PDB file of C-alpha atoms in Angstrom:
ATOM      1  CA  MET C   1     -27.540  18.114  51.971  1.00 43.00           C
ATOM      2  CA  LYS C   2     -24.469  19.726  50.054  1.00 46.00           C
ATOM      3  CA  ALA C   3     -23.537  16.764  48.305  1.00 44.00           C
ATOM      4  CA  PHE C   4     -27.210  16.926  46.916  1.00 52.00           C
ATOM      5  CA  THR C   5     -26.445  20.334  45.747  1.00 74.00           C
ATOM      6  CA  VAL C   6     -23.336  19.801  44.398  1.00 80.00           C
ATOM      7  CA  SER C   7     -24.671  16.805  42.233  1.00 80.00           C
ATOM      8  CA  LYS C   8     -27.466  18.422  41.164  1.00 85.00           C
ATOM      9  CA  ALA C   9     -26.079  21.638  40.165  1.00 88.00           C
ATOM     10  CA  VAL C  10     -22.826  19.919  37.755  1.00 89.00           C
ATOM     11  CA  THR C  11     -26.527  17.700  36.310  1.00 90.00           C
ATOM     12  CA  ALA C  12     -28.031  21.307  35.477  1.00 92.00           C
ATOM     13  CA  LEU C  13     -25.164  22.637  34.012  1.00 93.00           C
ATOM     14  CA  LEU C  14     -24.603  19.917  31.875  1.00 93.00           C
ATOM     15  CA  LEU C  15     -28.116  19.400  31.123  1.00 93.00           C
ATOM     16  CA  ALA C  16     -27.514  23.426  29.983  1.00 94.00           C
ATOM     17  CA  GLY C  17     -24.813  22.590  27.735  1.00 94.00           C
ATOM     18  CA  LEU C  18     -26.785  20.243  25.757  1.00 95.00           C
ATOM     19  CA  VAL C  19     -29.598  22.676  25.565  1.00 95.00           C
ATOM     20  CA  LEU C  20     -27.602  25.676  24.362  1.00 95.00           C
ATOM     21  CA  LEU C  21     -24.808  23.624  22.693  1.00 95.00           C
ATOM     22  CA  PRO C  22     -26.288  24.534  18.918  1.00 95.00           C
ATOM     23  CA  LEU C  23     -26.290  28.013  19.347  1.00 94.00           C
ATOM     24  CA  TYR C  24     -22.542  27.251  20.629  1.00 93.00           C
ATOM     25  CA  SER C  25     -22.254  25.310  17.246  1.00 93.00           C
ATOM     26  CA  GLN C  26     -23.703  28.276  15.261  1.00 92.00           C
ATOM     27  CA  LEU C  27     -22.138  31.477  16.740  1.00 91.00           C
ATOM     28  CA  SER C  28     -18.701  29.041  16.914  1.00 90.00           C
ATOM     29  CA  GLY C  29     -18.855  28.045  13.375  1.00 88.00           C
ATOM     30  CA  ASN C  30     -17.960  24.756  14.858  1.00 89.00           C
ATOM     31  CA  ILE C  31     -20.264  22.128  12.904  1.00 91.00           C
ATOM     32  CA  PHE C  32     -18.522  19.144  14.126  1.00 92.00           C
ATOM     33  CA  ILE C  33     -19.077  19.998  17.847  1.00 94.00           C
ATOM     34  CA  LEU C  34     -22.546  19.161  17.067  1.00 95.00           C
ATOM     35  CA  THR C  35     -22.320  16.169  15.052  1.00 94.00           C
ATOM     36  CA  LEU C  36     -20.323  14.869  18.051  1.00 95.00           C
ATOM     37  CA  PHE C  37     -22.660  15.444  20.709  1.00 96.00           C
ATOM     38  CA  THR C  38     -25.540  14.304  18.544  1.00 97.00           C
ATOM     39  CA  ARG C  39     -23.845  10.624  18.750  1.00 97.00           C
ATOM     40  CA  ILE C  40     -22.891  11.246  22.291  1.00 97.00           C
ATOM     41  CA  ILE C  41     -26.979  11.780  23.079  1.00 97.00           C
ATOM     42  CA  ILE C  42     -27.614   9.118  21.238  1.00 97.00           C
ATOM     43  CA  LEU C  43     -25.471   6.672  23.351  1.00 97.00           C
ATOM     44  CA  ALA C  44     -26.327   8.387  25.989  1.00 97.00           C
ATOM     45  CA  LEU C  45     -29.935   6.855  25.764  1.00 97.00           C
ATOM     46  CA  ALA C  46     -28.686   3.747  24.698  1.00 97.00           C
ATOM     47  CA  ALA C  47     -26.580   3.948  28.319  1.00 97.00           C
ATOM     48  CA  ALA C  48     -29.644   5.205  30.097  1.00 97.00           C
ATOM     49  CA  SER C  49     -32.048   2.064  28.699  1.00 97.00           C
ATOM     50  CA  LEU C  50     -28.939  -0.238  29.510  1.00 97.00           C
ATOM     51  CA  ASN C  51     -28.774   1.499  33.147  1.00 96.00           C
ATOM     52  CA  LEU C  52     -32.926   0.419  33.340  1.00 96.00           C
ATOM     53  CA  ILE C  53     -32.234  -3.210  34.231  1.00 96.00           C
ATOM     54  CA  MET C  54     -28.281  -3.268  35.297  1.00 94.00           C
ATOM     55  CA  GLY C  55     -28.696  -0.268  37.537  1.00 92.00           C
ATOM     56  CA  PHE C  56     -31.442  -0.363  38.746  1.00 94.00           C
ATOM     57  CA  GLY C  57     -32.709  -4.144  37.977  1.00 92.00           C
ATOM     58  CA  GLY C  58     -29.628  -5.489  38.694  1.00 90.00           C
ATOM     59  CA  MET C  59     -29.466  -7.710  35.538  1.00 93.00           C
ATOM     60  CA  MET C  60     -26.032  -7.510  33.993  1.00 91.00           C
ATOM     61  CA  SER C  61     -27.045  -7.957  30.297  1.00 90.00           C
ATOM     62  CA  PHE C  62     -24.112  -8.352  27.717  1.00 91.00           C
ATOM     63  CA  GLY C  63     -25.698  -8.207  24.620  1.00 92.00           C
ATOM     64  CA  HIS C  64     -27.543  -4.755  24.886  1.00 95.00           C
ATOM     65  CA  ALA C  65     -26.534  -3.539  21.766  1.00 95.00           C
ATOM     66  CA  ALA C  66     -28.000  -5.968  19.407  1.00 95.00           C
ATOM     67  CA  TYR C  67     -30.713  -3.433  20.486  1.00 96.00           C
ATOM     68  CA  LEU C  68     -29.002  -0.322  18.993  1.00 96.00           C
ATOM     69  CA  GLY C  69     -29.115  -2.341  15.556  1.00 96.00           C
ATOM     70  CA  ILE C  70     -32.246  -3.514  15.391  1.00 97.00           C
ATOM     71  CA  GLY C  71     -33.654  -0.137  15.485  1.00 97.00           C
ATOM     72  CA  GLY C  72     -30.958   0.819  13.380  1.00 96.00           C
ATOM     73  CA  TYR C  73     -31.709  -1.965  10.910  1.00 97.00           C
ATOM     74  CA  ALA C  74     -35.420  -1.563  10.854  1.00 96.00           C
ATOM     75  CA  VAL C  75     -34.756   1.820   9.321  1.00 97.00           C
ATOM     76  CA  GLY C  76     -32.567   0.712   7.041  1.00 96.00           C
ATOM     77  CA  MET C  77     -34.504  -2.073   5.616  1.00 96.00           C
ATOM     78  CA  LEU C  78     -37.843   0.174   5.249  1.00 96.00           C
ATOM     79  CA  ALA C  79     -35.651   2.847   3.595  1.00 95.00           C
ATOM     80  CA  GLN C  80     -34.219   0.455   0.998  1.00 94.00           C
ATOM     81  CA  GLU C  81     -37.508  -1.413   0.301  1.00 94.00           C
ATOM     82  CA  GLY C  82     -38.989   2.402  -0.453  1.00 92.00           C
ATOM     83  CA  VAL C  83     -41.013   3.527   2.874  1.00 94.00           C
ATOM     84  CA  GLY C  84     -39.261   6.180   3.992  1.00 92.00           C
ATOM     85  CA  SER C  85     -42.057   7.480   6.786  1.00 95.00           C
ATOM     86  CA  GLY C  86     -40.857   8.132  10.202  1.00 95.00           C
ATOM     87  CA  PHE C  87     -44.327   7.206  11.528  1.00 96.00           C
ATOM     88  CA  ILE C  88     -44.038   3.940  10.045  1.00 96.00           C
ATOM     89  CA  GLN C  89     -39.938   3.511  10.395  1.00 97.00           C
ATOM     90  CA  PHE C  90     -39.735   4.287  14.011  1.00 97.00           C
ATOM     91  CA  PRO C  91     -42.887   2.619  15.575  1.00 97.00           C
ATOM     92  CA  VAL C  92     -42.081  -0.516  13.505  1.00 97.00           C
ATOM     93  CA  ALA C  93     -37.819  -0.317  14.694  1.00 97.00           C
ATOM     94  CA  LEU C  94     -39.714  -0.434  18.462  1.00 98.00           C
ATOM     95  CA  ALA C  95     -41.646  -3.004  17.776  1.00 98.00           C
ATOM     96  CA  ALA C  96     -38.702  -5.127  16.924  1.00 97.00           C
ATOM     97  CA  SER C  97     -36.335  -4.184  19.612  1.00 97.00           C
ATOM     98  CA  ALA C  98     -39.199  -4.967  21.901  1.00 97.00           C
ATOM     99  CA  ILE C  99     -40.312  -8.709  20.226  1.00 97.00           C
ATOM    100  CA  TYR C 100     -36.421  -9.840  20.402  1.00 96.00           C
ATOM    101  CA  ALA C 101     -36.143  -8.239  23.814  1.00 96.00           C
ATOM    102  CA  LEU C 102     -38.907 -10.054  24.767  1.00 97.00           C
ATOM    103  CA  VAL C 103     -37.020 -13.310  23.732  1.00 95.00           C
ATOM    104  CA  ILE C 104     -33.879 -12.838  25.119  1.00 95.00           C
ATOM    105  CA  GLY C 105     -35.291 -11.932  28.151  1.00 94.00           C
ATOM    106  CA  ALA C 106     -37.915 -14.890  28.427  1.00 94.00           C
ATOM    107  CA  LEU C 107     -34.931 -17.440  28.193  1.00 93.00           C
ATOM    108  CA  SER C 108     -32.340 -15.588  29.805  1.00 93.00           C
ATOM    109  CA  LEU C 109     -33.878 -14.143  32.653  1.00 92.00           C
ATOM    110  CA  ARG C 110     -34.143 -18.499  33.688  1.00 89.00           C
ATOM    111  CA  THR C 111     -30.758 -18.077  34.749  1.00 88.00           C
ATOM    112  CA  ARG C 112     -28.888 -15.757  36.925  1.00 84.00           C
ATOM    113  CA  GLY C 113     -25.167 -14.711  37.387  1.00 85.00           C
ATOM    114  CA  VAL C 114     -22.330 -15.237  34.873  1.00 90.00           C
ATOM    115  CA  TYR C 115     -24.805 -17.171  32.642  1.00 91.00           C
ATOM    116  CA  PHE C 116     -27.206 -15.082  32.202  1.00 92.00           C
ATOM    117  CA  ILE C 117     -24.340 -12.316  30.863  1.00 92.00           C
ATOM    118  CA  MET C 118     -23.348 -15.189  28.743  1.00 93.00           C
ATOM    119  CA  ILE C 119     -26.573 -15.921  27.407  1.00 94.00           C
ATOM    120  CA  THR C 120     -27.490 -12.104  26.526  1.00 94.00           C
ATOM    121  CA  LEU C 121     -23.856 -12.090  24.801  1.00 94.00           C
ATOM    122  CA  ALA C 122     -24.885 -14.839  22.863  1.00 94.00           C
ATOM    123  CA  PHE C 123     -27.818 -13.894  21.476  1.00 94.00           C
ATOM    124  CA  ALA C 124     -26.358 -10.334  20.637  1.00 93.00           C
ATOM    125  CA  GLN C 125     -23.632 -11.960  18.753  1.00 94.00           C
ATOM    126  CA  MET C 126     -26.703 -14.248  17.067  1.00 94.00           C
ATOM    127  CA  ALA C 127     -28.296 -11.430  15.638  1.00 94.00           C
ATOM    128  CA  TYR C 128     -24.053  -9.599  14.737  1.00 95.00           C
ATOM    129  CA  TYR C 129     -23.928 -12.796  12.472  1.00 95.00           C
ATOM    130  CA  VAL C 130     -27.639 -12.305  10.968  1.00 95.00           C
ATOM    131  CA  ALA C 131     -27.112  -9.558   9.778  1.00 94.00           C
ATOM    132  CA  SER C 132     -23.513 -10.175   9.158  1.00 94.00           C
ATOM    133  CA  GLY C 133     -25.591 -13.041   6.471  1.00 92.00           C
ATOM    134  CA  LEU C 134     -28.089 -10.231   4.653  1.00 91.00           C
ATOM    135  CA  ALA C 135     -26.781  -9.795   1.785  1.00 91.00           C
ATOM    136  CA  ARG C 136     -29.481  -8.123   0.074  1.00 92.00           C
ATOM    137  CA  TYR C 137     -28.882  -5.326   2.734  1.00 93.00           C
ATOM    138  CA  GLY C 138     -25.446  -4.849   2.544  1.00 92.00           C
ATOM    139  CA  GLY C 139     -23.822  -7.956   4.653  1.00 91.00           C
ATOM    140  CA  ASP C 140     -20.615  -7.116   6.107  1.00 91.00           C
ATOM    141  CA  ASP C 141     -20.063  -4.459   4.795  1.00 91.00           C
ATOM    142  CA  GLY C 142     -23.187  -2.673   6.313  1.00 92.00           C
ATOM    143  CA  LEU C 143     -26.212  -1.201   4.304  1.00 95.00           C
ATOM    144  CA  THR C 144     -26.218   2.637   3.277  1.00 94.00           C
ATOM    145  CA  ILE C 145     -29.102   5.187   4.159  1.00 94.00           C
ATOM    146  CA  TYR C 146     -29.570   7.095   1.275  1.00 92.00           C
ATOM    147  CA  LYS C 147     -32.608   9.375   2.535  1.00 92.00           C
ATOM    148  CA  ARG C 148     -33.741  10.241   6.495  1.00 94.00           C
ATOM    149  CA  SER C 149     -36.260   9.414   7.939  1.00 95.00           C
ATOM    150  CA  ASP C 150     -39.390  11.770   6.486  1.00 94.00           C
ATOM    151  CA  PHE C 151     -42.200  13.291   9.167  1.00 94.00           C
ATOM    152  CA  SER C 152     -44.052  14.843   6.613  1.00 89.00           C
ATOM    153  CA  GLY C 153     -42.806  18.176   7.059  1.00 86.00           C
ATOM    154  CA  LEU C 154     -43.539  18.430  11.161  1.00 91.00           C
ATOM    155  CA  ILE C 155     -39.590  18.021  11.507  1.00 92.00           C
ATOM    156  CA  ASP C 156     -36.479  17.438   8.982  1.00 93.00           C
ATOM    157  CA  LEU C 157     -34.141  15.026  10.464  1.00 94.00           C
ATOM    158  CA  GLY C 158     -31.409  16.541   7.223  1.00 92.00           C
ATOM    159  CA  ASN C 159     -31.001  19.827   9.422  1.00 94.00           C
ATOM    160  CA  ARG C 160     -28.468  19.135  11.947  1.00 94.00           C
ATOM    161  CA  VAL C 161     -30.297  21.567  14.703  1.00 95.00           C
ATOM    162  CA  GLN C 162     -33.640  19.958  14.667  1.00 96.00           C
ATOM    163  CA  PHE C 163     -32.499  16.695  14.304  1.00 97.00           C
ATOM    164  CA  TYR C 164     -29.921  17.334  17.306  1.00 97.00           C
ATOM    165  CA  TYR C 165     -33.106  18.665  19.388  1.00 97.00           C
ATOM    166  CA  LEU C 166     -35.048  15.458  18.071  1.00 97.00           C
ATOM    167  CA  CYS C 167     -32.124  13.434  19.936  1.00 97.00           C
ATOM    168  CA  LEU C 168     -32.158  15.252  22.884  1.00 97.00           C
ATOM    169  CA  ALA C 169     -36.224  14.948  23.107  1.00 97.00           C
ATOM    170  CA  CYS C 170     -35.468  11.984  22.930  1.00 97.00           C
ATOM    171  CA  LEU C 171     -33.292  11.460  25.855  1.00 97.00           C
ATOM    172  CA  PHE C 172     -35.517  13.749  28.267  1.00 97.00           C
ATOM    173  CA  GLY C 173     -37.762  11.621  27.653  1.00 97.00           C
ATOM    174  CA  VAL C 174     -36.410   8.462  28.135  1.00 97.00           C
ATOM    175  CA  ILE C 175     -34.622  10.037  31.686  1.00 97.00           C
ATOM    176  CA  PHE C 176     -38.043  11.125  32.336  1.00 97.00           C
ATOM    177  CA  VAL C 177     -39.924   7.475  31.666  1.00 97.00           C
ATOM    178  CA  ILE C 178     -37.150   5.912  33.668  1.00 97.00           C
ATOM    179  CA  TRP C 179     -37.951   8.137  36.643  1.00 97.00           C
ATOM    180  CA  ARG C 180     -41.447   7.562  36.300  1.00 97.00           C
ATOM    181  CA  ILE C 181     -40.313   3.621  36.314  1.00 96.00           C
ATOM    182  CA  VAL C 182     -38.014   4.118  39.114  1.00 95.00           C
ATOM    183  CA  ASN C 183     -40.721   5.681  41.613  1.00 95.00           C
ATOM    184  CA  SER C 184     -43.446   3.710  40.426  1.00 95.00           C
ATOM    185  CA  ARG C 185     -44.527   0.528  42.555  1.00 94.00           C
ATOM    186  CA  PHE C 186     -43.316  -1.785  39.656  1.00 94.00           C
ATOM    187  CA  GLY C 187     -39.882  -0.299  39.601  1.00 93.00           C
ATOM    188  CA  LEU C 188     -39.793  -0.234  43.983  1.00 94.00           C
ATOM    189  CA  VAL C 189     -40.472  -3.982  42.880  1.00 94.00           C
ATOM    190  CA  VAL C 190     -38.156  -4.213  40.633  1.00 94.00           C
ATOM    191  CA  GLN C 191     -35.245  -2.349  42.912  1.00 93.00           C
ATOM    192  CA  GLY C 192     -36.242  -4.851  45.669  1.00 93.00           C
ATOM    193  CA  LEU C 193     -35.671  -8.496  43.286  1.00 90.00           C
ATOM    194  CA  ARG C 194     -32.219  -6.645  42.792  1.00 89.00           C
ATOM    195  CA  SER C 195     -31.116  -6.322  46.306  1.00 86.00           C
ATOM    196  CA  ASN C 196     -32.546  -9.777  47.845  1.00 86.00           C
ATOM    197  CA  GLU C 197     -35.443 -11.651  44.501  1.00 85.00           C
ATOM    198  CA  GLN C 198     -35.380 -15.299  46.977  1.00 86.00           C
ATOM    199  CA  ARG C 199     -37.465 -12.372  50.143  1.00 87.00           C
ATOM    200  CA  MET C 200     -39.929 -10.773  47.342  1.00 89.00           C
ATOM    201  CA  GLN C 201     -40.495 -14.013  45.794  1.00 86.00           C
ATOM    202  CA  ALA C 202     -41.438 -15.491  49.089  1.00 87.00           C
ATOM    203  CA  ILE C 203     -43.867 -12.192  50.154  1.00 87.00           C
ATOM    204  CA  GLY C 204     -45.826 -13.025  46.355  1.00 86.00           C
ATOM    205  CA  PHE C 205     -44.253 -11.073  44.009  1.00 89.00           C
ATOM    206  CA  PRO C 206     -43.722 -12.805  40.262  1.00 91.00           C
ATOM    207  CA  ALA C 207     -40.221 -12.013  40.080  1.00 88.00           C
ATOM    208  CA  LYS C 208     -39.394 -13.089  36.493  1.00 92.00           C
ATOM    209  CA  ARG C 209     -42.611 -11.631  35.229  1.00 94.00           C
ATOM    210  CA  TYR C 210     -41.283  -8.249  36.658  1.00 95.00           C
ATOM    211  CA  GLN C 211     -38.043  -8.164  35.417  1.00 95.00           C
ATOM    212  CA  LEU C 212     -39.290  -9.419  32.805  1.00 96.00           C
ATOM    213  CA  VAL C 213     -41.484  -6.278  31.467  1.00 96.00           C
ATOM    214  CA  CYS C 214     -38.340  -4.098  32.613  1.00 96.00           C
ATOM    215  CA  PHE C 215     -36.415  -5.736  30.493  1.00 97.00           C
ATOM    216  CA  VAL C 216     -38.255  -5.281  27.336  1.00 97.00           C
ATOM    217  CA  ILE C 217     -38.891  -2.000  28.051  1.00 97.00           C
ATOM    218  CA  SER C 218     -35.037  -1.053  28.178  1.00 97.00           C
ATOM    219  CA  GLY C 219     -34.723  -2.950  24.963  1.00 97.00           C
ATOM    220  CA  THR C 220     -37.340  -1.086  23.504  1.00 97.00           C
ATOM    221  CA  MET C 221     -35.807   2.428  24.452  1.00 97.00           C
ATOM    222  CA  CYS C 222     -32.249   1.172  23.152  1.00 97.00           C
ATOM    223  CA  GLY C 223     -33.968   0.613  19.883  1.00 97.00           C
ATOM    224  CA  LEU C 224     -35.204   3.918  19.645  1.00 97.00           C
ATOM    225  CA  ALA C 225     -31.947   4.990  19.912  1.00 97.00           C
ATOM    226  CA  GLY C 226     -30.666   2.559  17.108  1.00 97.00           C
ATOM    227  CA  ALA C 227     -33.589   4.190  15.009  1.00 97.00           C
ATOM    228  CA  LEU C 228     -32.144   7.545  15.380  1.00 97.00           C
ATOM    229  CA  LEU C 229     -28.043   6.338  14.879  1.00 97.00           C
ATOM    230  CA  ALA C 230     -29.207   4.965  11.655  1.00 96.00           C
ATOM    231  CA  ASN C 231     -30.696   8.273  11.064  1.00 96.00           C
ATOM    232  CA  ASN C 232     -27.410  10.013  12.390  1.00 96.00           C
ATOM    233  CA  THR C 233     -25.045   8.518  10.239  1.00 95.00           C
ATOM    234  CA  ASP C 234     -26.883   7.437   7.082  1.00 94.00           C
ATOM    235  CA  PHE C 235     -25.769   4.060   7.658  1.00 95.00           C
ATOM    236  CA  VAL C 236     -26.403   1.001   9.531  1.00 96.00           C
ATOM    237  CA  SER C 237     -23.913  -2.042   9.600  1.00 94.00           C
ATOM    238  CA  PRO C 238     -23.459  -5.274  11.758  1.00 95.00           C
ATOM    239  CA  ALA C 239     -20.545  -3.852  13.662  1.00 93.00           C
ATOM    240  CA  VAL C 240     -23.329  -1.615  15.720  1.00 94.00           C
ATOM    241  CA  MET C 241     -24.177  -4.983  17.404  1.00 94.00           C
ATOM    242  CA  TYR C 242     -20.606  -6.398  18.356  1.00 92.00           C
ATOM    243  CA  TRP C 243     -20.136  -7.559  21.917  1.00 91.00           C
ATOM    244  CA  THR C 244     -17.311  -4.611  22.215  1.00 89.00           C
ATOM    245  CA  ARG C 245     -20.054  -2.125  21.671  1.00 92.00           C
ATOM    246  CA  SER C 246     -22.229  -3.722  24.753  1.00 93.00           C
ATOM    247  CA  GLY C 247     -18.714  -3.521  26.695  1.00 90.00           C
ATOM    248  CA  ASP C 248     -19.043   0.090  25.897  1.00 92.00           C
ATOM    249  CA  LEU C 249     -22.240   1.026  26.910  1.00 94.00           C
ATOM    250  CA  MET C 250     -21.572  -0.513  29.885  1.00 93.00           C
ATOM    251  CA  VAL C 251     -18.883   1.304  30.596  1.00 91.00           C
ATOM    252  CA  MET C 252     -20.737   4.396  30.327  1.00 93.00           C
ATOM    253  CA  VAL C 253     -22.925   3.434  33.204  1.00 93.00           C
ATOM    254  CA  ILE C 254     -20.572   2.283  35.549  1.00 90.00           C
ATOM    255  CA  LEU C 255     -18.517   5.618  34.787  1.00 90.00           C
ATOM    256  CA  GLY C 256     -21.086   7.749  35.087  1.00 90.00           C
ATOM    257  CA  GLY C 257     -22.490   5.792  38.315  1.00 88.00           C
ATOM    258  CA  MET C 258     -25.207   2.666  38.006  1.00 90.00           C
ATOM    259  CA  GLY C 259     -28.783   3.427  39.160  1.00 89.00           C
ATOM    260  CA  THR C 260     -28.397   6.807  39.307  1.00 91.00           C
ATOM    261  CA  LEU C 261     -30.848   8.842  36.802  1.00 92.00           C
ATOM    262  CA  PHE C 262     -28.501  10.666  35.074  1.00 94.00           C
ATOM    263  CA  GLY C 263     -25.324   9.171  35.715  1.00 92.00           C
ATOM    264  CA  PRO C 264     -25.248   6.905  32.288  1.00 94.00           C
ATOM    265  CA  VAL C 265     -25.454  10.464  30.706  1.00 95.00           C
ATOM    266  CA  MET C 266     -22.687  11.863  32.928  1.00 94.00           C
ATOM    267  CA  GLY C 267     -20.367   8.696  31.655  1.00 93.00           C
ATOM    268  CA  ALA C 268     -21.576   8.772  28.099  1.00 95.00           C
ATOM    269  CA  VAL C 269     -20.073  12.716  27.675  1.00 95.00           C
ATOM    270  CA  VAL C 270     -16.915  12.071  29.853  1.00 92.00           C
ATOM    271  CA  PHE C 271     -15.856   8.133  27.990  1.00 92.00           C
ATOM    272  CA  LEU C 272     -17.324   9.682  24.482  1.00 93.00           C
ATOM    273  CA  LEU C 273     -15.611  12.681  24.794  1.00 93.00           C
ATOM    274  CA  LEU C 274     -12.193  10.682  25.998  1.00 89.00           C
ATOM    275  CA  GLU C 275     -12.373   8.821  22.988  1.00 89.00           C
ATOM    276  CA  GLU C 276     -12.708  11.829  20.808  1.00 90.00           C
ATOM    277  CA  PHE C 277      -9.445  13.420  22.423  1.00 89.00           C
ATOM    278  CA  LEU C 278      -7.390  10.562  23.052  1.00 86.00           C
ATOM    279  CA  SER C 279      -7.737   8.947  19.325  1.00 85.00           C
ATOM    280  CA  GLN C 280      -6.554  12.367  18.014  1.00 86.00           C
ATOM    281  CA  ILE C 281      -3.156  12.418  19.576  1.00 84.00           C
ATOM    282  CA  THR C 282      -2.293   8.813  18.952  1.00 80.00           C
ATOM    283  CA  GLU C 283      -3.548   5.596  17.138  1.00 80.00           C
ATOM    284  CA  TYR C 284      -2.966   4.045  20.094  1.00 78.00           C
ATOM    285  CA  TRP C 285      -5.438   5.376  22.309  1.00 78.00           C
ATOM    286  CA  ALA C 286      -7.028   2.446  23.337  1.00 77.00           C
ATOM    287  CA  LEU C 287      -3.393   1.572  25.678  1.00 81.00           C
ATOM    288  CA  ILE C 288      -4.277   4.851  27.300  1.00 81.00           C
ATOM    289  CA  MET C 289      -8.190   4.921  27.875  1.00 78.00           C
ATOM    290  CA  GLY C 290      -8.072   1.188  29.335  1.00 79.00           C
ATOM    291  CA  PRO C 291      -6.017   1.819  32.136  1.00 83.00           C
ATOM    292  CA  LEU C 292      -7.705   5.167  32.643  1.00 77.00           C
ATOM    293  CA  LEU C 293     -11.070   3.742  32.871  1.00 75.00           C
ATOM    294  CA  LEU C 294      -9.562   0.663  35.614  1.00 76.00           C
ATOM    295  CA  LEU C 295      -8.302   3.422  37.489  1.00 77.00           C
ATOM    296  CA  ILE C 296     -11.600   5.184  37.510  1.00 73.00           C
ATOM    297  CA  VAL C 297     -13.523   1.896  38.252  1.00 69.00           C
ATOM    298  CA  LEU C 298     -11.619   0.467  41.284  1.00 72.00           C
ATOM    299  CA  PHE C 299     -11.001   4.169  43.051  1.00 69.00           C
ATOM    300  CA  GLY C 300     -14.100   5.752  42.120  1.00 67.00           C
ATOM    301  CA  ARG C 301     -16.745   3.894  43.508  1.00 73.00           C
ATOM    302  CA  GLY C 302     -20.091   5.091  42.596  1.00 78.00           C
ATOM    303  CA  GLY C 303     -19.092   6.295  39.904  1.00 82.00           C
ATOM    304  CA  ILE C 304     -18.707  10.160  38.439  1.00 84.00           C
ATOM    305  CA  MET C 305     -22.270  10.765  40.554  1.00 85.00           C
ATOM    306  CA  GLY C 306     -20.356   8.983  43.818  1.00 80.00           C
ATOM    307  CA  ALA C 307     -17.213  11.274  43.374  1.00 78.00           C
ATOM    308  CA  LEU C 308     -19.600  13.977  43.457  1.00 79.00           C
ATOM    309  CA  GLY C 309     -21.656  13.100  46.762  1.00 76.00           C
ATOM    310  CA  ARG C 310     -17.925  12.755  48.013  1.00 73.00           C
ATOM    311  CA  ALA C 311     -16.978  15.769  46.839  1.00 69.00           C
ATOM    312  CA  GLY C 312     -19.933  17.665  48.243  1.00 63.00           C
ATOM    313  CA  ARG C 313     -19.691  15.904  51.612  1.00 64.00           C
ATOM    314  CA  GLY C 314     -15.952  16.825  51.914  1.00 56.00           C
TER     315      GLY C 314
END
């Protein structure tokens, strides 16, 4: 009971801090912290979507950042062609991500283990190189978005505070959907397939069908993060789909705690704050970050959420 209280208390403090952050930003005059945490929240959403298939479903996708790029390019390309309505851009971003996830899932789920990892990586790299070759939309240089998505006055994405709360609402919405999925009959089957796929098939569950639906839901959620990221940076480039970004998302999930509801949010906050802090100290910050994360993974089984549980039991 104590372990439960500790983990829930820390999670509640984190969520309360995220909700009240714009107030602190306005009172202190620190605009940068609001910009930083807007990015953190968007990538936390992407990490949470990866956790659905990796933590709960046991599908180790190493190409999840592809959906970030697809969602972002859907917004950028439509804006480039004069379609600025968010009511069109966001559904297109979600649909494009879902279709790509359906294609990748239908092919990659025929394999398992390291082969599954490599196929998802290969598809992400394909998306990266296709985006790099789109000369009309910036190619390697990326695409500048001159006007953010327009929601007909319902919400102004050009307003930092309104955009921050939109991103936070999307994060909370995605976490709620994941919670409902995980605790549904569908989610229990997916978790059962992670534990023992052969046994689940033996009792009559179509394993690949359940896994594919879960895979598509995860990709669609990440496409939403991509659409938000494009609006946040006013820019989208092929680099957002590169394999290293997928690796970052995996680290966030593992760092926070795979298979936990708020673990990816914890992981994203810690990872990106460490990145920001170390990058201000030295340009070789990655040499410090790498061993530090390795130690956490080796000796912090279960990530941050697991550590909180052990601290409570202690």
